[in-house]
Amino acid sequence: MSIQGSHGAEYFHRQLGEILYRDCGVARNKEDLAKGIEEIRELRKAFWSDLFIPGDPKEMNQQLEYANRVADYIDLGELMCVDALDRDESCGAHYRDDHISEDGEAERDDANWCFVSAWERGNNGPSWDLTGNEFIRHAEPLTFEAVPLMTRNYK
C-alpha cells in the first residue's frame, strides 16, 4: 500500500488479460509468446512501482486483497507463456501455428512431449524480486492404461 502509484489493481488485471488474450490464446506462436513474456515482466515492474491501493492497511481492505490476487495472476500469466513457449508442439485445445498439419489439424509430438510440465522458480528469487526470470521444468511422464493415446482428427 505504500507504493501510492497512479493505477489500481483492476488496471493491471485488465492489462494482463489483454496480453494473455493476444499472445497466449488458443492460437499461439513462438514470437508472440516471447513478446508476451517480456510484456508481462514489464507489467510486473509497473505493478510494483505504480500500484495504488486506497484505504487503511489496518482495516479490512478488499482492494488490497484484489491486488494480492493480481500479483498472483501476473506470476501465473508469465508461467503460462513460459510453458506454452517451452512446449514445442500443438496440444489440447491450444495449437502452435508452427505445428499444424497440411490439412489444418494440430500436430502433437507424443514421442517428445508425453508428459506434464511441473514448474519451479529458479535461483533468481520469488516473483516480487523483479530479476527472477528463471524457471525449471520438471517432466512428469503420462501413462495410459485403460484408453490408448491417440490423435484426434476433426475432419
Short mmCIF file of C-alpha atoms in Angstrom, two decimals:
data_model
loop_
_atom_site.label_atom_id
_atom_site.label_comp_id
_atom_site.label_asym_id
_atom_site.label_seq_id
_atom_site.Cartn_x
_atom_site.Cartn_y
_atom_site.Cartn_z
CA MET A 1 0.00 0.00 0.00
CA SER A 2 2.98 2.29 0.46
CA ILE A 3 3.67 2.48 -3.29
CA GLN A 4 0.96 5.15 -3.73
CA GLY A 5 1.09 4.86 -7.53
CA SER A 6 -1.45 6.06 -10.06
CA HIS A 7 -3.23 2.83 -11.15
CA GLY A 8 -5.46 0.46 -9.21
CA ALA A 9 -5.20 -3.32 -9.34
CA GLU A 10 -8.02 -3.56 -11.90
CA TYR A 11 -5.91 -1.60 -14.42
CA PHE A 12 -3.08 -4.15 -14.15
CA HIS A 13 -5.53 -7.06 -14.22
CA ARG A 14 -7.01 -5.79 -17.50
CA GLN A 15 -3.55 -5.20 -19.00
CA LEU A 16 -2.56 -8.76 -18.14
CA GLY A 17 -5.76 -10.09 -19.69
CA GLU A 18 -5.07 -8.26 -22.94
CA ILE A 19 -1.51 -9.62 -23.11
CA LEU A 20 -2.64 -13.19 -22.47
CA TYR A 21 -5.55 -12.99 -24.92
CA ARG A 22 -3.33 -11.62 -27.68
CA ASP A 23 -0.12 -13.61 -27.09
CA CYS A 24 -1.12 -16.83 -25.26
CA GLY A 25 -4.58 -17.63 -26.56
CA VAL A 26 -5.84 -20.70 -28.37
CA ALA A 27 -3.68 -19.93 -31.42
CA ARG A 28 -0.07 -19.29 -30.43
CA ASN A 29 3.33 -18.81 -31.97
CA LYS A 30 6.88 -18.55 -30.76
CA GLU A 31 7.29 -14.83 -31.43
CA ASP A 32 4.08 -13.74 -29.70
CA LEU A 33 4.75 -15.95 -26.68
CA ALA A 34 8.24 -14.48 -26.26
CA LYS A 35 6.79 -10.98 -26.64
CA GLY A 36 4.09 -11.79 -24.09
CA ILE A 37 6.67 -12.92 -21.54
CA GLU A 38 8.58 -9.67 -21.89
CA GLU A 39 5.38 -7.60 -21.68
CA ILE A 40 4.28 -9.44 -18.53
CA ARG A 41 7.68 -8.82 -16.95
CA GLU A 42 7.35 -5.12 -17.76
CA LEU A 43 3.80 -5.15 -16.37
CA ARG A 44 5.13 -6.69 -13.15
CA LYS A 45 7.68 -3.89 -12.81
CA ALA A 46 4.94 -1.31 -13.35
CA PHE A 47 2.66 -3.09 -10.88
CA TRP A 48 5.26 -2.96 -8.09
CA SER A 49 6.15 0.67 -8.82
CA ASP A 50 2.83 2.29 -9.84
CA LEU A 51 0.11 0.42 -7.91
CA PHE A 52 -2.40 2.46 -5.93
CA ILE A 53 -4.47 0.78 -3.21
CA PRO A 54 -6.94 3.07 -1.44
CA GLY A 55 -7.95 2.61 2.18
CA ASP A 56 -6.39 1.88 5.53
CA PRO A 57 -3.96 -1.05 5.84
CA LYS A 58 -5.17 -1.68 9.40
CA GLU A 59 -8.73 -2.38 8.32
CA MET A 60 -10.30 -4.99 6.07
CA ASN A 61 -9.47 -3.87 2.56
CA GLN A 62 -10.89 -5.70 -0.44
CA GLN A 63 -8.73 -3.65 -2.81
CA LEU A 64 -5.63 -4.92 -1.01
CA GLU A 65 -6.94 -8.48 -1.32
CA TYR A 66 -7.60 -7.93 -5.01
CA ALA A 67 -4.10 -6.50 -5.56
CA ASN A 68 -2.61 -9.61 -3.94
CA ARG A 69 -4.59 -11.82 -6.35
CA VAL A 70 -3.48 -9.71 -9.33
CA ALA A 71 0.15 -10.17 -8.24
CA ASP A 72 -0.50 -13.94 -8.28
CA TYR A 73 -2.19 -13.67 -11.70
CA ILE A 74 0.83 -11.87 -13.12
CA ASP A 75 3.07 -14.72 -11.97
CA LEU A 76 0.65 -17.33 -13.35
CA GLY A 77 0.33 -15.47 -16.66
CA GLU A 78 4.09 -15.39 -17.09
CA LEU A 79 4.33 -19.09 -16.32
CA MET A 80 1.54 -19.89 -18.80
CA CYS A 81 3.53 -18.13 -21.53
CA VAL A 82 6.80 -19.80 -20.49
CA ASP A 83 5.12 -23.22 -20.54
CA ALA A 84 3.44 -22.61 -23.91
CA LEU A 85 6.72 -21.41 -25.42
CA ASP A 86 8.62 -24.38 -24.00
CA ARG A 87 6.12 -26.96 -25.33
CA ASP A 88 7.23 -27.19 -28.93
CA GLU A 89 4.07 -28.82 -30.30
CA SER A 90 0.34 -28.33 -30.59
CA CYS A 91 -1.64 -29.97 -27.82
CA GLY A 92 -5.05 -29.98 -26.22
CA ALA A 93 -7.32 -27.16 -27.28
CA HIS A 94 -4.30 -24.92 -27.96
CA TYR A 95 -2.17 -25.01 -31.03
CA ARG A 96 1.07 -23.50 -32.18
CA ASP A 97 0.75 -22.21 -35.71
CA ASP A 98 4.21 -23.66 -36.42
CA HIS A 99 2.81 -27.15 -35.65
CA ILE A 100 -0.17 -27.54 -37.98
CA SER A 101 -0.58 -30.36 -40.50
CA GLU A 102 -1.17 -29.74 -44.20
CA ASP A 103 -4.92 -30.30 -43.70
CA GLY A 104 -5.07 -27.75 -40.85
CA GLU A 105 -5.01 -30.10 -37.85
CA ALA A 106 -2.90 -29.50 -34.74
CA GLU A 107 0.20 -31.72 -34.73
CA ARG A 108 1.22 -33.24 -31.42
CA ASP A 109 4.67 -34.68 -30.78
CA ASP A 110 3.94 -37.54 -28.37
CA ALA A 111 7.41 -39.03 -28.81
CA ASN A 112 8.98 -35.98 -27.15
CA TRP A 113 6.17 -34.33 -25.17
CA CYS A 114 4.11 -37.06 -23.49
CA PHE A 115 4.46 -35.57 -20.02
CA VAL A 116 3.03 -32.95 -17.71
CA SER A 117 5.26 -29.97 -17.01
CA ALA A 118 5.60 -29.03 -13.34
CA TRP A 119 7.46 -25.74 -12.92
CA GLU A 120 9.70 -24.40 -10.20
CA ARG A 121 11.03 -20.87 -9.90
CA GLY A 122 14.79 -20.95 -10.31
CA ASN A 123 17.53 -19.41 -8.23
CA ASN A 124 16.69 -15.83 -9.15
CA GLY A 125 14.19 -15.46 -6.34
CA PRO A 126 10.48 -15.07 -5.72
CA SER A 127 8.06 -13.29 -8.02
CA TRP A 128 8.30 -9.97 -6.23
CA ASP A 129 12.05 -9.98 -6.95
CA LEU A 130 11.85 -8.33 -10.35
CA THR A 131 15.03 -10.07 -11.57
CA GLY A 132 13.53 -13.56 -11.04
CA ASN A 133 13.14 -14.72 -14.65
CA GLU A 134 14.41 -18.30 -14.45
CA PHE A 135 12.12 -21.34 -14.38
CA ILE A 136 12.99 -25.03 -14.04
CA ARG A 137 10.76 -27.62 -15.71
CA HIS A 138 10.16 -30.99 -14.09
CA ALA A 139 8.62 -33.50 -16.51
CA GLU A 140 6.12 -35.96 -15.06
CA PRO A 141 5.50 -38.78 -17.60
CA LEU A 142 1.94 -39.58 -18.68
CA THR A 143 0.86 -43.21 -18.80
CA PHE A 144 -2.25 -44.56 -20.48
CA GLU A 145 -3.64 -47.92 -19.42
CA ALA A 146 -7.42 -48.01 -19.99
CA VAL A 147 -7.53 -45.80 -23.07
CA PRO A 148 -4.61 -45.66 -25.51
CA LEU A 149 -3.02 -42.38 -26.50
CA MET A 150 -4.37 -41.32 -29.88
CA THR A 151 -4.51 -38.26 -32.09
CA ARG A 152 -7.89 -36.64 -32.72
CA ASN A 153 -8.91 -35.59 -36.18
CA TYR A 154 -11.96 -33.39 -36.63
CA LYS A 155 -12.16 -33.69 -40.42
#
